[in-house]
mmCIF file of C-alpha atoms in Angstrom:
data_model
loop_
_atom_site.group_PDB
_atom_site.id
_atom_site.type_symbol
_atom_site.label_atom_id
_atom_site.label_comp_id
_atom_site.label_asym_id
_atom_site.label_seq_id
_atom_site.Cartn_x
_atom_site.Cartn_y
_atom_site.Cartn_z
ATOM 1 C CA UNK Q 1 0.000 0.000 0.000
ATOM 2 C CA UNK Q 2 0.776 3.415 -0.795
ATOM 3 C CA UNK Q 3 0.082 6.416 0.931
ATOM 4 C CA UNK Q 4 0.760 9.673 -1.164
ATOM 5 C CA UNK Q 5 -0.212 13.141 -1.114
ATOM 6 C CA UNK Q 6 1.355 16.233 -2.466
ATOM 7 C CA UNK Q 7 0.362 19.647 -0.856
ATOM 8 C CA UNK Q 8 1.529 22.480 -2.699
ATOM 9 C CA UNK Q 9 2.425 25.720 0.129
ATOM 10 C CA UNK Q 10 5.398 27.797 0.828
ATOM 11 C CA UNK Q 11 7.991 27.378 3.660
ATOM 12 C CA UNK Q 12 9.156 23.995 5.226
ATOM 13 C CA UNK Q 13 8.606 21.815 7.984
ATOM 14 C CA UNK Q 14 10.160 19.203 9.999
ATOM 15 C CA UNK Q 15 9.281 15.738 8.264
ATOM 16 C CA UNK Q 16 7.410 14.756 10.948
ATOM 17 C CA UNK Q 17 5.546 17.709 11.665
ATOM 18 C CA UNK Q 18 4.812 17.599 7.902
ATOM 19 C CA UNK Q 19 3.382 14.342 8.121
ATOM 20 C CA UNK Q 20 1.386 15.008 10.905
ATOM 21 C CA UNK Q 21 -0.138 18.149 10.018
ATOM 22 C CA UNK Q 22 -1.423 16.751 6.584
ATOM 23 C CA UNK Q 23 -3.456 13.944 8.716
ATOM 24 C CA UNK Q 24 -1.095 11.153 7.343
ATOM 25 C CA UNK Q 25 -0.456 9.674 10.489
ATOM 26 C CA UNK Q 26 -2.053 9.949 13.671
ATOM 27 C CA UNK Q 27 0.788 11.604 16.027
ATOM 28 C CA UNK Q 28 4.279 13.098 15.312
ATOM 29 C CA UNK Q 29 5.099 9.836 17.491
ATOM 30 C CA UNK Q 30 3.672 7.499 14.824
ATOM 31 C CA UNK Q 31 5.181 10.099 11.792
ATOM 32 C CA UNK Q 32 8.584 9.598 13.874
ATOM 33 C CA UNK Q 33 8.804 5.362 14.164
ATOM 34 C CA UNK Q 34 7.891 5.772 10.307
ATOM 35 C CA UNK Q 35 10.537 7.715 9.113
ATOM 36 C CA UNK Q 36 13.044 5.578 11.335
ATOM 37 C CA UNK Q 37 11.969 2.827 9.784
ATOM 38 C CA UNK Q 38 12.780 4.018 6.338
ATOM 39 C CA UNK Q 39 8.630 3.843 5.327
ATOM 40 C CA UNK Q 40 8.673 7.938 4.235
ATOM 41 C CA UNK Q 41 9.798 8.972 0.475
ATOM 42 C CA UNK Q 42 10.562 13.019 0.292
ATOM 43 C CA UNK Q 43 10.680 13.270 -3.779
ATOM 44 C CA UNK Q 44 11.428 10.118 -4.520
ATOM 45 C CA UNK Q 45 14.242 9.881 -1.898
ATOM 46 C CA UNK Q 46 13.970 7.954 1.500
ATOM 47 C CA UNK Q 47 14.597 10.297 4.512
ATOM 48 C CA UNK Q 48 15.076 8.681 8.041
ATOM 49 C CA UNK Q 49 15.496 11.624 10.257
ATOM 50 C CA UNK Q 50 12.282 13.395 11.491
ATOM 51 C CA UNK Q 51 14.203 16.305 11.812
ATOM 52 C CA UNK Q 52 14.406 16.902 8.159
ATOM 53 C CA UNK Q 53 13.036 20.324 6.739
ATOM 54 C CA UNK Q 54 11.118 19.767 3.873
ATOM 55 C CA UNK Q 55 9.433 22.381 1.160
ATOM 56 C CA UNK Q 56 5.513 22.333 1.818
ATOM 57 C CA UNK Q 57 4.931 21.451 -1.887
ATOM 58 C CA UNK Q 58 7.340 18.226 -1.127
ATOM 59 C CA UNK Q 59 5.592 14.713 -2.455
ATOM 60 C CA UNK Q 60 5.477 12.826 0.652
ATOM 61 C CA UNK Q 61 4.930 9.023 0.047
ATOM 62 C CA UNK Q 62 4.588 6.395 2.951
ATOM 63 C CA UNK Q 63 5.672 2.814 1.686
ATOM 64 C CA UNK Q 64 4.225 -0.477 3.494
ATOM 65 C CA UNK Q 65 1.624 -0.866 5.599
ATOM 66 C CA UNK Q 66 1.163 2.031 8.961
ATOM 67 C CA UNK Q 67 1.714 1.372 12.334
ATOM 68 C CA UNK Q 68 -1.402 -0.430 13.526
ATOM 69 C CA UNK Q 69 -1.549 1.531 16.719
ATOM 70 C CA UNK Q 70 -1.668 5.697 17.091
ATOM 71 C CA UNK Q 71 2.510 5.078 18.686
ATOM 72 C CA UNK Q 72 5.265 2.085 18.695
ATOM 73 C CA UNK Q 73 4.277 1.948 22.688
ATOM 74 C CA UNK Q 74 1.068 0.184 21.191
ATOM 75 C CA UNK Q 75 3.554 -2.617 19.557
ATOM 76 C CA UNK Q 76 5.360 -2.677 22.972
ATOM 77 C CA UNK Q 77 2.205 -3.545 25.314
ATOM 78 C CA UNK Q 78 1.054 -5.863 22.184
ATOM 79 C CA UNK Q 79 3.930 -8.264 22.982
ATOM 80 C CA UNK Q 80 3.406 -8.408 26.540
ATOM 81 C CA UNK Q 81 -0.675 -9.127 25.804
ATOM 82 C CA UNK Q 82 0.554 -11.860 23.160
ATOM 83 C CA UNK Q 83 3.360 -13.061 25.929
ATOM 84 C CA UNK Q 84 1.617 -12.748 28.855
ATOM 85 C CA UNK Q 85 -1.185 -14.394 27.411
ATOM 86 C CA UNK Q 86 -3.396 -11.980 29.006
ATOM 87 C CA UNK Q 87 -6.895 -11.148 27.500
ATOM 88 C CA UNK Q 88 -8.141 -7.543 28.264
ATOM 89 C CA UNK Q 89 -11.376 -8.051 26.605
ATOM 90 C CA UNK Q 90 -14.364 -6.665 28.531
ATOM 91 C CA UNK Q 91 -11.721 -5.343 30.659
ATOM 92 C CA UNK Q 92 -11.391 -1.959 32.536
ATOM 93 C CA UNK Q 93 -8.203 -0.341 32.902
ATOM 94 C CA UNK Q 94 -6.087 2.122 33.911
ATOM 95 C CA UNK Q 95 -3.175 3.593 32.061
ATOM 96 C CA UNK Q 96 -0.604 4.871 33.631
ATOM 97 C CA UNK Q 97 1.402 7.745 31.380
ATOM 98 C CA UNK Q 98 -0.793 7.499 28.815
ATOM 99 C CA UNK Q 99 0.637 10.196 26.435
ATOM 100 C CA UNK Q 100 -0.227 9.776 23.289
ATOM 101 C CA UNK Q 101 -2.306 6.795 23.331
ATOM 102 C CA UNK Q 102 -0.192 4.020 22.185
ATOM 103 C CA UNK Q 103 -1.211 1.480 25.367
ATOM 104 C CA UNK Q 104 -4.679 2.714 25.010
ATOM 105 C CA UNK Q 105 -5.542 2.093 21.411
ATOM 106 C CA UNK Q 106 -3.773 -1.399 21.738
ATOM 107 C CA UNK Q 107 -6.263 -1.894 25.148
ATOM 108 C CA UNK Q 108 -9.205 -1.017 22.956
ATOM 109 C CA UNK Q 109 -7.996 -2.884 19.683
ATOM 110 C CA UNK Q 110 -8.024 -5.992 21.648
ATOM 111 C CA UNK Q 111 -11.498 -5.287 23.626
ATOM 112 C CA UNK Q 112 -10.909 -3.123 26.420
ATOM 113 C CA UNK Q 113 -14.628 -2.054 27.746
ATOM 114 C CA UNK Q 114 -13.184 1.276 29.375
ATOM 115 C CA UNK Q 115 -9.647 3.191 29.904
ATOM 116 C CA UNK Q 116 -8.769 5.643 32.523
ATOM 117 C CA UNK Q 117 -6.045 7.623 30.319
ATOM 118 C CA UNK Q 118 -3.591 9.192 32.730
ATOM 119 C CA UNK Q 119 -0.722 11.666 32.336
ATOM 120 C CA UNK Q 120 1.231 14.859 33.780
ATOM 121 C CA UNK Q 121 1.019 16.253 30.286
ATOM 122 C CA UNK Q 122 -1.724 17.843 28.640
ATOM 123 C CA UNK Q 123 -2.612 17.800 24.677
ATOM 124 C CA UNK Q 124 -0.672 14.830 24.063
ATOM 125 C CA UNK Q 125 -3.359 12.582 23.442
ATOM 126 C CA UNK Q 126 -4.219 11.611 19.561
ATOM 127 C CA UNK Q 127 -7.193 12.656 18.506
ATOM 128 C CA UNK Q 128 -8.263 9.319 17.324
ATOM 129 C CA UNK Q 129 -8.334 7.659 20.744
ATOM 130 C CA UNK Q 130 -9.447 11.173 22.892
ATOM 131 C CA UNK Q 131 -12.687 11.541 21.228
ATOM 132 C CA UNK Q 132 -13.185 7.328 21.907
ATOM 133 C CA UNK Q 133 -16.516 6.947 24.109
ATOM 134 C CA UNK Q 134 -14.540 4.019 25.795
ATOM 135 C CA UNK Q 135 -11.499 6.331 27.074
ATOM 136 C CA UNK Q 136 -11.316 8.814 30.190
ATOM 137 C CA UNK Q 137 -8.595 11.210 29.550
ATOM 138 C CA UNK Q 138 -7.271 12.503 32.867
ATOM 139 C CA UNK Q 139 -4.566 15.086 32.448
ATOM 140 C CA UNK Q 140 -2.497 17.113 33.699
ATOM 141 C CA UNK Q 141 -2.560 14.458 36.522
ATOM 142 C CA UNK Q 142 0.356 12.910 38.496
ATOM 143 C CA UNK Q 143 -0.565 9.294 39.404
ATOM 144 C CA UNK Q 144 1.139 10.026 42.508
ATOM 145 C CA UNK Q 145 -1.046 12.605 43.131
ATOM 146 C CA UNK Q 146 -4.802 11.913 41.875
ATOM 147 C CA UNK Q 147 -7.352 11.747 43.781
ATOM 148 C CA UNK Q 148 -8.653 8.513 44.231
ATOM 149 C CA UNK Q 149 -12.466 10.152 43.135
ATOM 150 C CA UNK Q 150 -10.876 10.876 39.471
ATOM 151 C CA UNK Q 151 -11.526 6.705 38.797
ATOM 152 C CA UNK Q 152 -15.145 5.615 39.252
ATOM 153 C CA UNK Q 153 -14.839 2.073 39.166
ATOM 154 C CA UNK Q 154 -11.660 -0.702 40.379
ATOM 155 C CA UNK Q 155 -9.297 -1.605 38.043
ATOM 156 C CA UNK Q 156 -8.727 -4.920 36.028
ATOM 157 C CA UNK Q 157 -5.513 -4.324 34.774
ATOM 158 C CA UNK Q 158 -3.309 -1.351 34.598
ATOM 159 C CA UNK Q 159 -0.408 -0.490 32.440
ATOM 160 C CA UNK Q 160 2.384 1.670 33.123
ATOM 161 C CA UNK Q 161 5.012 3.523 30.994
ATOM 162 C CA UNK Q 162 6.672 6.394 32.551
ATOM 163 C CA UNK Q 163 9.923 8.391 31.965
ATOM 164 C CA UNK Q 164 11.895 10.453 34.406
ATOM 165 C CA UNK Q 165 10.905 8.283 37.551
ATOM 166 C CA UNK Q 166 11.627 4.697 38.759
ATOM 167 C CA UNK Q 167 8.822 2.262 38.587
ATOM 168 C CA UNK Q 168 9.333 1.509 42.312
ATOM 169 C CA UNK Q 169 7.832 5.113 43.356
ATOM 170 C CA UNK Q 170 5.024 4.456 40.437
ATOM 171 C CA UNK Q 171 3.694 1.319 41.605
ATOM 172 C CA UNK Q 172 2.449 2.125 45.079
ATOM 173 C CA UNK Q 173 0.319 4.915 43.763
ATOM 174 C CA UNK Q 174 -1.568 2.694 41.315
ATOM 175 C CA UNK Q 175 -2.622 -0.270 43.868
ATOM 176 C CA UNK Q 176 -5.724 1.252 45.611
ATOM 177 C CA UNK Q 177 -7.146 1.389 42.264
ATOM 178 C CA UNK Q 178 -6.777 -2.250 41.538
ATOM 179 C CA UNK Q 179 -9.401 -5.194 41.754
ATOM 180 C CA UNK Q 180 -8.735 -7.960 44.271
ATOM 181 C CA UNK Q 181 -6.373 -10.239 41.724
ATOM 182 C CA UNK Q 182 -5.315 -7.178 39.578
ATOM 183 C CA UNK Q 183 -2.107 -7.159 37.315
ATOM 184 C CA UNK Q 184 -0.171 -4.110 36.394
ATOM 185 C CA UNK Q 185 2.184 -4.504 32.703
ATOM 186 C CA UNK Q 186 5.027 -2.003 33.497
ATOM 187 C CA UNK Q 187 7.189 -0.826 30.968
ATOM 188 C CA UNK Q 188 10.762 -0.909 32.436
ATOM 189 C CA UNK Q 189 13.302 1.663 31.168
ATOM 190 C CA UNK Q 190 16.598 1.021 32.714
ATOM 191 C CA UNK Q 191 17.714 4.814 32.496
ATOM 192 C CA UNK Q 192 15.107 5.655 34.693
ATOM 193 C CA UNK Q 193 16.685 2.866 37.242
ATOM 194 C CA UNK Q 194 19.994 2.908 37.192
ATOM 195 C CA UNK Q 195 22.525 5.407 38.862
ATOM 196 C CA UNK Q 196 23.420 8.232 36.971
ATOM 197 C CA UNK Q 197 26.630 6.998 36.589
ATOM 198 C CA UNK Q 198 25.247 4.083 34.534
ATOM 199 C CA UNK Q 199 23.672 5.979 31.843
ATOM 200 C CA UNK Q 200 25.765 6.844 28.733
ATOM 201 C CA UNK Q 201 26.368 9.291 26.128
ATOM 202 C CA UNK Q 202 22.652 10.115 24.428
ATOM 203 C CA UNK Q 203 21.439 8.307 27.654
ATOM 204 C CA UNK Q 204 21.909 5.013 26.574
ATOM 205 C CA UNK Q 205 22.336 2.289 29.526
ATOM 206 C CA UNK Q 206 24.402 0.093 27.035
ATOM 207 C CA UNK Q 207 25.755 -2.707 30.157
ATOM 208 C CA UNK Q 208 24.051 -5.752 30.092
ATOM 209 C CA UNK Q 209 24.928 -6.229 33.607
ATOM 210 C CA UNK Q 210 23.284 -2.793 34.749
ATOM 211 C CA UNK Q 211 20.349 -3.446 32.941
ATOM 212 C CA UNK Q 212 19.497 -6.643 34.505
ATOM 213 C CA UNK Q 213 20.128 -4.805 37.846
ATOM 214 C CA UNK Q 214 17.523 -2.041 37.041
ATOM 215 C CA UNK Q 215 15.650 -5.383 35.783
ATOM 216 C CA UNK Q 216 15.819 -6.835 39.400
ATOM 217 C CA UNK Q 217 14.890 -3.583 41.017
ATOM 218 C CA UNK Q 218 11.508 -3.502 39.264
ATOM 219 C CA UNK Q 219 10.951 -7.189 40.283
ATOM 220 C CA UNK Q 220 11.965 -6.773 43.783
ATOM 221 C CA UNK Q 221 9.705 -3.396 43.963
ATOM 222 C CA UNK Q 222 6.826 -5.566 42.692
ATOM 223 C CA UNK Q 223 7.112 -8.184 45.161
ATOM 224 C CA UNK Q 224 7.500 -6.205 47.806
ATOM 225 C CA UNK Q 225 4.455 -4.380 46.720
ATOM 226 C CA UNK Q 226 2.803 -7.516 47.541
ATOM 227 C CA UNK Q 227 2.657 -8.771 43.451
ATOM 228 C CA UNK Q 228 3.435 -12.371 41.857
ATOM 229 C CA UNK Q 229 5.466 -11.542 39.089
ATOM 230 C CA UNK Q 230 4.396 -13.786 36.107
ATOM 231 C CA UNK Q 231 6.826 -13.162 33.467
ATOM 232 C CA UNK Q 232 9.587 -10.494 32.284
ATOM 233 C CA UNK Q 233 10.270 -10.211 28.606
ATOM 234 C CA UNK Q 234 12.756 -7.552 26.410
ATOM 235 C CA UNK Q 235 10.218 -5.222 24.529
ATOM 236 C CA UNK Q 236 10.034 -6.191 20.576
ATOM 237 C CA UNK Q 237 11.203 -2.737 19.956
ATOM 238 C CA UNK Q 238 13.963 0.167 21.733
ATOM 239 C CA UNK Q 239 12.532 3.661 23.064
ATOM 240 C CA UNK Q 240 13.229 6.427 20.710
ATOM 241 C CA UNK Q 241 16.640 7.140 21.682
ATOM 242 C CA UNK Q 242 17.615 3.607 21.073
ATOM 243 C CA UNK Q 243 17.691 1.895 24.971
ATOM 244 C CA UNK Q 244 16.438 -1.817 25.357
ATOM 245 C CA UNK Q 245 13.201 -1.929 27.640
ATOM 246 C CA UNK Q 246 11.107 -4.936 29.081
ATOM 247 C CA UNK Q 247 7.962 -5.742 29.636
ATOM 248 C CA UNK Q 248 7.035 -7.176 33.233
ATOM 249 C CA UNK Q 249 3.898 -8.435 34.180
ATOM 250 C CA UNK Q 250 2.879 -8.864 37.897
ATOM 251 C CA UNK Q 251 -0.693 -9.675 39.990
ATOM 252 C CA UNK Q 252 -1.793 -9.130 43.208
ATOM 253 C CA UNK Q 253 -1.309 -11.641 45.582
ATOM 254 C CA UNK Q 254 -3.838 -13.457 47.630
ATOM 255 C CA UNK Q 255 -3.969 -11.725 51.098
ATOM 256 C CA UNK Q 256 -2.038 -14.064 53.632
ATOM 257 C CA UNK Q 257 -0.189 -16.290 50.610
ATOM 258 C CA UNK Q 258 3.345 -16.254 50.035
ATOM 259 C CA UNK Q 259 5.346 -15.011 47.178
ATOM 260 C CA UNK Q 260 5.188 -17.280 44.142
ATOM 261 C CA UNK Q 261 8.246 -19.443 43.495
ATOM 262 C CA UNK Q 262 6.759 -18.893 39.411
ATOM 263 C CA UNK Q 263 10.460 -18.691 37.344
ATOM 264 C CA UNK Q 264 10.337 -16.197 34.818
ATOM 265 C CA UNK Q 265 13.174 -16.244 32.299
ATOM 266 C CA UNK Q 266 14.085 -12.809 29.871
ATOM 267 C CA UNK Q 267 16.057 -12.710 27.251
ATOM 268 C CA UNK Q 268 17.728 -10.071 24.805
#
């Protein structure tokens, strides 16, 4: 399939902006993943930097198929589902960071009833999944901060992917909300984990070994939290600026039990 439209204006714009503003894609997130992945023609010429200016009366052509999902975070929580073996049909959830919508539209894609979209930003959201019936957008919002009145109903499952803070401050915040037997799918980005000093140039955690630490941290946090952890996996796909991320997926445990002995194995 191919996309192709040719807008004749004056001036340029980024690539991605370009992209964006002409309704070809979704979000400047989804314009972005496509132009890394070499799926964007500029005159005839492939251009994989989003950054590129471009004349308004360019002819823009998208190669392949689109991204199925209004970001690549909707591929990300995709895996886990497929993984995890988790089925989120008739399901209602919370998500955690929600940005532009990628978790979300991959919740409702595979049957989500209702989603409680929440994030510290504000105008983030693609248009596609804010004017959804199914979705609650909630932003401006810290999790950490919300008042537990903002959700109207407990939580099946909630999903998590959050930048700038460790997942061990996150997940307290999130279990009131939670049904008795709840799981949370956490997004874990090592540079949010690690010490400073194990972040490198473009803030890239590039040791194995200090992954797997931030890795452990998240499980440990998770258990502690009072969670079984059922299963870790590497995400199918980097963040933008090119670190390796996992997928962990954890449920509440049965008041009085003890922690399950389950062996999860990760990879990548």
């Amino acid at each position: 399939m191919i996309a192709d439209n040719k807008i004749k204006r004056t001036g340029k714009l980024r690539l991605d902006r370009y992209l964006f503003e002409r309704g070809l894609v979704q979000s400047r997130e989804q314009a972005q993943a496509l132009i890394l992945a070499g799926q964007v023609l500029v005159n005839g010429q492939k251009k994989d930097k989003a950054g590129t200016l471009v004349a308004n009366d360019a002819d823009i052509r998208i190669l392949g198929e689109q991204m199925p999902y209004v970001s690549r975070g909707g591929l990300k929580l995709e895996a886990a589902l497929r993984e995890f073996s988790i089925d989120v049909t008739s399901t209602t959830v919370l998500d955690v960071g929600a940005s532009t919508g990628g978790f979300t539209d991959c919740l409702l894609q595979h049957g989500a009833t209702k989603v409680f979209a929440v994030d510290v930003g504000y105008g983030q959201m693609a248009w596609k999944i804010r004017q959804d019936p199914r979705v609650v957008v909630i932003e401006r919002t810290n999790i950490r901060e919300m008042a537990a009145d903002l959700i109207s109903e407990k939580i099946d499952v909630a999903v998590i992917d959050v930048s700038f803070i460790s997942l061990e401050k996150v997940i307290p915040s999130v279990i009131p909300f939670l049904k008795a037997g709840g799981g949370i799918i956490a997004l874990i980005k090592p540079q949010f984990e690690v010490g400073k000093g194990q972040v490198g140039k473009g803030g890239i955690v590039r040791d194995e070994a200090a992954r797997n630490t931030a890795v452990e941290k998240v499980r440990t946090a998770f258990q502690s939290a009072g969670f079984d952890v059922q299963g870790i996996i590497p995400s199918p796909i980097t963040g933008q600026d090119g670190n390796v991320e996992y997928l962990i997926y954890a449920v509440t445990r049965p008041a009085n039990s003890s922690p399950s002995t389950r062996i999860d194995t990760m990879s990548g």
